[in-house]
């Protein structure tokens, strides 16, 4: 076995870093070591990836059961396939990808993990060098004998792989060393062959060398010694934990991972992971989690463009490592959009590539739930309107009939959340008899309004004789509704999905687990009366919200219900899926100079104090300058003081006061509590300009007795809801008579304001003809376009 340690002296930056590392009391000699209790969690930043030291401890034995546990992995092997490290022309290295991989490995190493690399690339690097030498040699000889005119006819001989490996190993290692040095990390090269694992003494030597390198905080870079390795043998091994031959870097990585008792093996290739059929085929689906015994459900394609093994070899090596107690993820290391963070994403537990697990979940995967919601929603859409209404009525009855069970489950949630959630969130979490009764009333309203929702004809046009076009309403498809601390949201959204014929995936907050579970069971019980139980699914797996937002093949619309931070996070995470919602509810009320004294205090109190955590609560009060130091202004301030509302003064308001309240930090703030910004304006136009600059296009109000001023405000404020002499709290689906809402949208496309049943529908076009072809309508054709508007069937308003 050839061993070569390539480790330069301490880098100046490393010398500066050493005292800091010692101060954190690291103890990192073995995979089972623990970071000492005195270790302090630090956050630093090298390049564009955060550097975080995290406490890690794990006793090796069984592989991780879930992706979320991968963040606890301490000893990690990263295998870089030939397609990852080589360029598309298979001659030379992909330096950009390689630099990104080294950066990620360095970040994880400096978090306190023990990283090892199994890398290809020596043959490609050597091929580049040898081709250059051959071209140079040929060009000199031909220049001497034939002249420059024949240089273009030079042929490069076929290069033997072993010779390429011998020429490329030193250059490849020098490149790795230079890259790791930028992060003050030393690297060491170890070349192995199959014989090194079958000779007991050599195995012990290899094991000892690797452990010593890890103890010294050095990253071992392991590769098969391709300069002397024999040709690949038939694939007759991989039959047991103790038998595996090293004939490519996949088997080498698996053998090394088991020998070194690593927690995680990351195999990077040029495909996203393991598919159930060859990638690129029409029905190929990426397998999120692969379990031993699932091989029969997979059809393997050809191997990658370079390298020794294909996906079948990777899967066999991965299963062998899994049996040895090492978790495995196969992922894409070449995609430009993800390669810069693929390794760190995997370790953070994100849904990247295919995760190999020995533990099958008790229920369906979220992908299976998405498929069930799709098929169930399509069946739901084909039901008669009366049948969908019957399901909703039955759900409303269950909310009152099963009241005791629901409140008992909710009590468990409240007890578990006590001390962990703030008072406003606990209020949202709480259910009561009156809330359940209100929910039942709202559901019956939805049932009544759903009679002609799906399939309603919006437009009819006679294109030509016997050629008629209709535009009709249809469901959007599958909705993903993510909600926090609000179990009452579940039956509301379920009823709206049923009425609109949509499939539904629900992801509730863990603080409402017990409440959500029983409410979902009741929804499925109601759906069962017409055989569409699977149309509504509650996601109970450990899926992160960010991972759900990537299921663009299964989800047609995401609706977040929760804090503005939740909405912003989902809007950022959603990839190719529309998000309906608002990131903030910065609602304004403008008190005009002609406002009624009797109305103002009632409206301000209700808008701000009735439920300050709601998205439609008042956040900024704009007061006309003429009202300062008037009895009306004093009444407003006295009322806010009695209600214990903390006042923040806007810049203009603060300039009028000798002793002002705390000046507002930002005029674009959603407090969500008993806090209010007060600002002064000179006119209704200035109020409108302020709202457009600092508002969120949610709900804005004018209080005035001047009808002309009010109409000017109503027409010019560009928000989803604009009111005159009414509380901001009326911005609500139930109060609008929609029965319920899935949320309030400030988007300008599709639905805006409180989104009820109508906002969950889209349209399709139905064309009925009799052997019509477009050529009949050409200049010399026999038919002419009529484009006549036809009467639309009257909507049932009963």
PDB file of C-alpha atoms in Angstrom, residues 584-775:
ATOM      1  CA  UNK A 584     -47.221  41.703   5.969  1.00  0.00           C
ATOM      2  CA  UNK A 585     -50.434  43.268   7.213  1.00  0.00           C
ATOM      3  CA  UNK A 586     -49.464  46.923   7.660  1.00  0.00           C
ATOM      4  CA  UNK A 587     -52.973  48.369   7.843  1.00  0.00           C
ATOM      5  CA  UNK A 588     -53.538  52.138   7.995  1.00  0.00           C
ATOM      6  CA  UNK A 589     -56.400  54.331   9.201  1.00  0.00           C
ATOM      7  CA  UNK A 590     -56.525  57.968   8.079  1.00  0.00           C
ATOM      8  CA  UNK A 591     -58.529  60.289  10.362  1.00  0.00           C
ATOM      9  CA  UNK A 592     -59.635  63.185   8.181  1.00  0.00           C
ATOM     10  CA  UNK A 593     -60.168  66.749   9.433  1.00  0.00           C
ATOM     11  CA  UNK A 594     -63.925  66.196   8.961  1.00  0.00           C
ATOM     12  CA  UNK A 595     -64.090  62.967  10.943  1.00  0.00           C
ATOM     13  CA  UNK A 596     -66.874  62.337  13.455  1.00  0.00           C
ATOM     14  CA  UNK A 597     -65.780  62.514  17.091  1.00  0.00           C
ATOM     15  CA  UNK A 598     -68.233  59.732  17.999  1.00  0.00           C
ATOM     16  CA  UNK A 599     -66.921  57.329  15.341  1.00  0.00           C
ATOM     17  CA  UNK A 600     -63.159  57.741  15.555  1.00  0.00           C
ATOM     18  CA  UNK A 601     -62.439  56.242  18.980  1.00  0.00           C
ATOM     19  CA  UNK A 602     -64.738  53.246  18.345  1.00  0.00           C
ATOM     20  CA  UNK A 603     -63.091  52.528  15.016  1.00  0.00           C
ATOM     21  CA  UNK A 604     -59.537  52.903  16.323  1.00  0.00           C
ATOM     22  CA  UNK A 605     -60.246  50.755  19.403  1.00  0.00           C
ATOM     23  CA  UNK A 606     -61.844  47.955  17.377  1.00  0.00           C
ATOM     24  CA  UNK A 607     -59.162  48.029  14.658  1.00  0.00           C
ATOM     25  CA  UNK A 608     -56.219  47.965  17.089  1.00  0.00           C
ATOM     26  CA  UNK A 609     -57.355  46.376  20.330  1.00  0.00           C
ATOM     27  CA  UNK A 610     -59.982  43.759  19.434  1.00  0.00           C
ATOM     28  CA  UNK A 611     -57.344  41.261  18.183  1.00  0.00           C
ATOM     29  CA  UNK A 612     -53.921  42.931  17.795  1.00  0.00           C
ATOM     30  CA  UNK A 613     -52.203  39.755  16.520  1.00  0.00           C
ATOM     31  CA  UNK A 614     -54.446  39.509  13.450  1.00  0.00           C
ATOM     32  CA  UNK A 615     -53.106  40.469  10.037  1.00  0.00           C
ATOM     33  CA  UNK A 616     -56.015  42.911   9.604  1.00  0.00           C
ATOM     34  CA  UNK A 617     -55.295  44.810  12.832  1.00  0.00           C
ATOM     35  CA  UNK A 618     -54.435  48.510  12.644  1.00  0.00           C
ATOM     36  CA  UNK A 619     -50.706  49.273  12.705  1.00  0.00           C
ATOM     37  CA  UNK A 620     -50.420  52.946  11.649  1.00  0.00           C
ATOM     38  CA  UNK A 621     -52.815  55.791  12.499  1.00  0.00           C
ATOM     39  CA  UNK A 622     -52.569  58.816  10.208  1.00  0.00           C
ATOM     40  CA  UNK A 623     -54.063  62.010  11.679  1.00  0.00           C
ATOM     41  CA  UNK A 624     -54.776  65.212   9.813  1.00  0.00           C
ATOM     42  CA  UNK A 625     -52.611  68.044  11.122  1.00  0.00           C
ATOM     43  CA  UNK A 626     -55.674  70.213  11.979  1.00  0.00           C
ATOM     44  CA  UNK A 627     -56.764  67.642  14.585  1.00  0.00           C
ATOM     45  CA  UNK A 628     -53.667  68.012  16.749  1.00  0.00           C
ATOM     46  CA  UNK A 629     -54.367  69.553  20.179  1.00  0.00           C
ATOM     47  CA  UNK A 630     -58.142  69.135  19.716  1.00  0.00           C
ATOM     48  CA  UNK A 631     -60.562  67.259  21.992  1.00  0.00           C
ATOM     49  CA  UNK A 632     -60.864  64.513  19.356  1.00  0.00           C
ATOM     50  CA  UNK A 633     -57.107  63.931  19.373  1.00  0.00           C
ATOM     51  CA  UNK A 634     -57.064  63.867  23.182  1.00  0.00           C
ATOM     52  CA  UNK A 635     -59.873  61.281  23.218  1.00  0.00           C
ATOM     53  CA  UNK A 636     -57.894  59.010  20.875  1.00  0.00           C
ATOM     54  CA  UNK A 637     -54.756  59.241  23.046  1.00  0.00           C
ATOM     55  CA  UNK A 638     -56.738  58.681  26.271  1.00  0.00           C
ATOM     56  CA  UNK A 639     -58.444  55.624  24.815  1.00  0.00           C
ATOM     57  CA  UNK A 640     -55.115  54.123  23.674  1.00  0.00           C
ATOM     58  CA  UNK A 641     -53.628  54.760  27.104  1.00  0.00           C
ATOM     59  CA  UNK A 642     -56.554  52.992  28.803  1.00  0.00           C
ATOM     60  CA  UNK A 643     -56.148  50.031  26.425  1.00  0.00           C
ATOM     61  CA  UNK A 644     -52.402  49.974  27.273  1.00  0.00           C
ATOM     62  CA  UNK A 645     -51.345  50.524  23.676  1.00  0.00           C
ATOM     63  CA  UNK A 646     -47.720  51.558  23.291  1.00  0.00           C
ATOM     64  CA  UNK A 647     -47.414  54.524  20.932  1.00  0.00           C
ATOM     65  CA  UNK A 648     -44.553  55.082  18.492  1.00  0.00           C
ATOM     66  CA  UNK A 649     -44.284  58.578  17.039  1.00  0.00           C
ATOM     67  CA  UNK A 650     -43.651  59.100  13.337  1.00  0.00           C
ATOM     68  CA  UNK A 651     -41.057  61.759  12.395  1.00  0.00           C
ATOM     69  CA  UNK A 652     -43.589  64.545  11.695  1.00  0.00           C
ATOM     70  CA  UNK A 653     -45.674  63.740  14.770  1.00  0.00           C
ATOM     71  CA  UNK A 654     -42.565  63.765  16.969  1.00  0.00           C
ATOM     72  CA  UNK A 655     -41.610  67.232  15.663  1.00  0.00           C
ATOM     73  CA  UNK A 656     -44.854  68.692  17.030  1.00  0.00           C
ATOM     74  CA  UNK A 657     -44.258  67.354  20.564  1.00  0.00           C
ATOM     75  CA  UNK A 658     -41.971  68.617  23.308  1.00  0.00           C
ATOM     76  CA  UNK A 659     -41.953  65.251  25.069  1.00  0.00           C
ATOM     77  CA  UNK A 660     -42.827  62.635  22.475  1.00  0.00           C
ATOM     78  CA  UNK A 661     -43.220  58.865  22.764  1.00  0.00           C
ATOM     79  CA  UNK A 662     -40.413  56.718  21.399  1.00  0.00           C
ATOM     80  CA  UNK A 663     -39.817  57.621  17.775  1.00  0.00           C
ATOM     81  CA  UNK A 664     -40.677  54.832  15.379  1.00  0.00           C
ATOM     82  CA  UNK A 665     -37.720  52.851  14.041  1.00  0.00           C
ATOM     83  CA  UNK A 666     -39.484  52.157  10.757  1.00  0.00           C
ATOM     84  CA  UNK A 667     -42.772  53.349   9.294  1.00  0.00           C
ATOM     85  CA  UNK A 668     -43.080  49.959   7.608  1.00  0.00           C
ATOM     86  CA  UNK A 669     -43.674  47.837  10.738  1.00  0.00           C
ATOM     87  CA  UNK A 670     -46.276  45.180  11.543  1.00  0.00           C
ATOM     88  CA  UNK A 671     -46.355  45.066  15.354  1.00  0.00           C
ATOM     89  CA  UNK A 672     -48.875  42.257  15.866  1.00  0.00           C
ATOM     90  CA  UNK A 673     -49.335  43.458  19.447  1.00  0.00           C
ATOM     91  CA  UNK A 674     -50.694  46.407  21.451  1.00  0.00           C
ATOM     92  CA  UNK A 675     -48.357  48.859  19.726  1.00  0.00           C
ATOM     93  CA  UNK A 676     -49.273  51.586  17.257  1.00  0.00           C
ATOM     94  CA  UNK A 677     -47.479  54.117  15.089  1.00  0.00           C
ATOM     95  CA  UNK A 678     -49.039  57.612  14.896  1.00  0.00           C
ATOM     96  CA  UNK A 679     -48.053  59.998  12.135  1.00  0.00           C
ATOM     97  CA  UNK A 680     -49.331  63.394  10.991  1.00  0.00           C
ATOM     98  CA  UNK A 681     -50.296  64.270   7.411  1.00  0.00           C
ATOM     99  CA  UNK A 682     -51.459  67.549   5.828  1.00  0.00           C
ATOM    100  CA  UNK A 683     -54.084  66.193   3.427  1.00  0.00           C
ATOM    101  CA  UNK A 684     -55.877  63.145   2.096  1.00  0.00           C
ATOM    102  CA  UNK A 685     -53.404  63.028  -0.804  1.00  0.00           C
ATOM    103  CA  UNK A 686     -50.467  62.931   1.604  1.00  0.00           C
ATOM    104  CA  UNK A 687     -52.207  60.118   3.488  1.00  0.00           C
ATOM    105  CA  UNK A 688     -52.580  58.160   0.239  1.00  0.00           C
ATOM    106  CA  UNK A 689     -48.934  58.763  -0.662  1.00  0.00           C
ATOM    107  CA  UNK A 690     -47.853  57.568   2.812  1.00  0.00           C
ATOM    108  CA  UNK A 691     -49.942  54.393   2.462  1.00  0.00           C
ATOM    109  CA  UNK A 692     -48.487  53.622  -0.955  1.00  0.00           C
ATOM    110  CA  UNK A 693     -44.936  54.152   0.317  1.00  0.00           C
ATOM    111  CA  UNK A 694     -45.093  52.336   3.654  1.00  0.00           C
ATOM    112  CA  UNK A 695     -48.167  50.090   3.453  1.00  0.00           C
ATOM    113  CA  UNK A 696     -48.453  46.463   2.340  1.00  0.00           C
ATOM    114  CA  UNK A 697     -51.578  46.779   0.125  1.00  0.00           C
ATOM    115  CA  UNK A 698     -53.626  44.847   2.685  1.00  0.00           C
ATOM    116  CA  UNK A 699     -56.410  46.969   4.271  1.00  0.00           C
ATOM    117  CA  UNK A 700     -56.622  50.752   4.623  1.00  0.00           C
ATOM    118  CA  UNK A 701     -59.397  52.945   6.054  1.00  0.00           C
ATOM    119  CA  UNK A 702     -60.551  56.564   5.936  1.00  0.00           C
ATOM    120  CA  UNK A 703     -62.676  58.102   8.703  1.00  0.00           C
ATOM    121  CA  UNK A 704     -64.523  61.178   7.476  1.00  0.00           C
ATOM    122  CA  UNK A 705     -68.001  62.655   7.054  1.00  0.00           C
ATOM    123  CA  UNK A 706     -67.087  64.191   3.693  1.00  0.00           C
ATOM    124  CA  UNK A 707     -68.375  61.849   1.011  1.00  0.00           C
ATOM    125  CA  UNK A 708     -66.305  63.445  -1.757  1.00  0.00           C
ATOM    126  CA  UNK A 709     -63.082  62.997   0.257  1.00  0.00           C
ATOM    127  CA  UNK A 710     -64.056  59.437   1.099  1.00  0.00           C
ATOM    128  CA  UNK A 711     -64.705  58.500  -2.539  1.00  0.00           C
ATOM    129  CA  UNK A 712     -61.389  60.047  -3.558  1.00  0.00           C
ATOM    130  CA  UNK A 713     -59.657  57.862  -0.952  1.00  0.00           C
ATOM    131  CA  UNK A 714     -61.553  54.716  -1.998  1.00  0.00           C
ATOM    132  CA  UNK A 715     -60.694  55.183  -5.667  1.00  0.00           C
ATOM    133  CA  UNK A 716     -57.042  56.171  -5.270  1.00  0.00           C
ATOM    134  CA  UNK A 717     -55.713  53.840  -2.547  1.00  0.00           C
ATOM    135  CA  UNK A 718     -54.259  50.778  -4.296  1.00  0.00           C
ATOM    136  CA  UNK A 719     -54.895  48.088  -1.678  1.00  0.00           C
ATOM    137  CA  UNK A 720     -56.779  44.811  -1.629  1.00  0.00           C
ATOM    138  CA  UNK A 721     -59.370  46.230   0.812  1.00  0.00           C
ATOM    139  CA  UNK A 722     -60.244  49.936   1.179  1.00  0.00           C
ATOM    140  CA  UNK A 723     -62.952  50.998   3.684  1.00  0.00           C
ATOM    141  CA  UNK A 724     -64.841  54.140   4.634  1.00  0.00           C
ATOM    142  CA  UNK A 725     -65.880  54.559   8.285  1.00  0.00           C
ATOM    143  CA  UNK A 726     -65.417  50.848   9.056  1.00  0.00           C
ATOM    144  CA  UNK A 727     -62.920  48.857  11.131  1.00  0.00           C
ATOM    145  CA  UNK A 728     -59.956  47.225   9.434  1.00  0.00           C
ATOM    146  CA  UNK A 729     -61.070  44.002  11.114  1.00  0.00           C
ATOM    147  CA  UNK A 730     -63.877  43.588   8.560  1.00  0.00           C
ATOM    148  CA  UNK A 731     -61.234  42.367   6.108  1.00  0.00           C
ATOM    149  CA  UNK A 732     -62.155  38.730   6.647  1.00  0.00           C
ATOM    150  CA  UNK A 733     -63.778  36.012   4.547  1.00  0.00           C
ATOM    151  CA  UNK A 734     -66.411  35.128   7.124  1.00  0.00           C
ATOM    152  CA  UNK A 735     -67.390  38.780   7.629  1.00  0.00           C
ATOM    153  CA  UNK A 736     -67.535  39.276   3.856  1.00  0.00           C
ATOM    154  CA  UNK A 737     -70.058  36.440   3.650  1.00  0.00           C
ATOM    155  CA  UNK A 738     -67.641  34.037   1.970  1.00  0.00           C
ATOM    156  CA  UNK A 739     -68.228  31.460   4.718  1.00  0.00           C
ATOM    157  CA  UNK A 740     -64.508  31.249   5.410  1.00  0.00           C
ATOM    158  CA  UNK A 741     -61.216  32.142   3.773  1.00  0.00           C
ATOM    159  CA  UNK A 742     -57.957  30.427   2.997  1.00  0.00           C
ATOM    160  CA  UNK A 743     -56.167  33.711   3.594  1.00  0.00           C
ATOM    161  CA  UNK A 744     -55.912  37.306   2.479  1.00  0.00           C
ATOM    162  CA  UNK A 745     -53.997  37.918  -0.710  1.00  0.00           C
ATOM    163  CA  UNK A 746     -52.226  41.149  -1.602  1.00  0.00           C
ATOM    164  CA  UNK A 747     -51.200  39.735  -4.972  1.00  0.00           C
ATOM    165  CA  UNK A 748     -52.459  41.437  -8.113  1.00  0.00           C
ATOM    166  CA  UNK A 749     -52.872  38.208 -10.060  1.00  0.00           C
ATOM    167  CA  UNK A 750     -55.772  35.757  -9.737  1.00  0.00           C
ATOM    168  CA  UNK A 751     -57.308  36.491  -6.313  1.00  0.00           C
ATOM    169  CA  UNK A 752     -57.031  39.581  -4.101  1.00  0.00           C
ATOM    170  CA  UNK A 753     -58.264  40.363  -0.604  1.00  0.00           C
ATOM    171  CA  UNK A 754     -59.995  37.660   1.489  1.00  0.00           C
ATOM    172  CA  UNK A 755     -59.837  34.524  -0.643  1.00  0.00           C
ATOM    173  CA  UNK A 756     -62.846  32.279  -0.358  1.00  0.00           C
ATOM    174  CA  UNK A 757     -64.371  29.720  -2.665  1.00  0.00           C
ATOM    175  CA  UNK A 758     -64.081  31.790  -5.866  1.00  0.00           C
ATOM    176  CA  UNK A 759     -60.344  32.285  -5.346  1.00  0.00           C
ATOM    177  CA  UNK A 760     -59.737  28.521  -5.424  1.00  0.00           C
ATOM    178  CA  UNK A 761     -61.117  28.120  -8.934  1.00  0.00           C
ATOM    179  CA  UNK A 762     -59.607  28.636 -12.345  1.00  0.00           C
ATOM    180  CA  UNK A 763     -61.144  28.099 -15.781  1.00  0.00           C
ATOM    181  CA  UNK A 764     -60.899  25.911 -18.824  1.00  0.00           C
ATOM    182  CA  UNK A 765     -62.295  26.237 -22.338  1.00  0.00           C
ATOM    183  CA  UNK A 766     -64.728  23.740 -23.889  1.00  0.00           C
ATOM    184  CA  UNK A 767     -65.143  23.778 -27.667  1.00  0.00           C
ATOM    185  CA  UNK A 768     -67.898  21.696 -29.304  1.00  0.00           C
ATOM    186  CA  UNK A 769     -67.834  21.324 -33.072  1.00  0.00           C
ATOM    187  CA  UNK A 770     -68.749  19.056 -35.980  1.00  0.00           C
ATOM    188  CA  UNK A 771     -65.679  18.217 -38.062  1.00  0.00           C
ATOM    189  CA  UNK A 772     -64.415  21.815 -38.055  1.00  0.00           C
ATOM    190  CA  UNK A 773     -60.902  22.529 -39.331  1.00  0.00           C
ATOM    191  CA  UNK A 774     -59.017  25.838 -39.400  1.00  0.00           C
ATOM    192  CA  UNK A 775     -58.421  25.680 -43.164  1.00  0.00           C
TER     193      UNK A 775
END
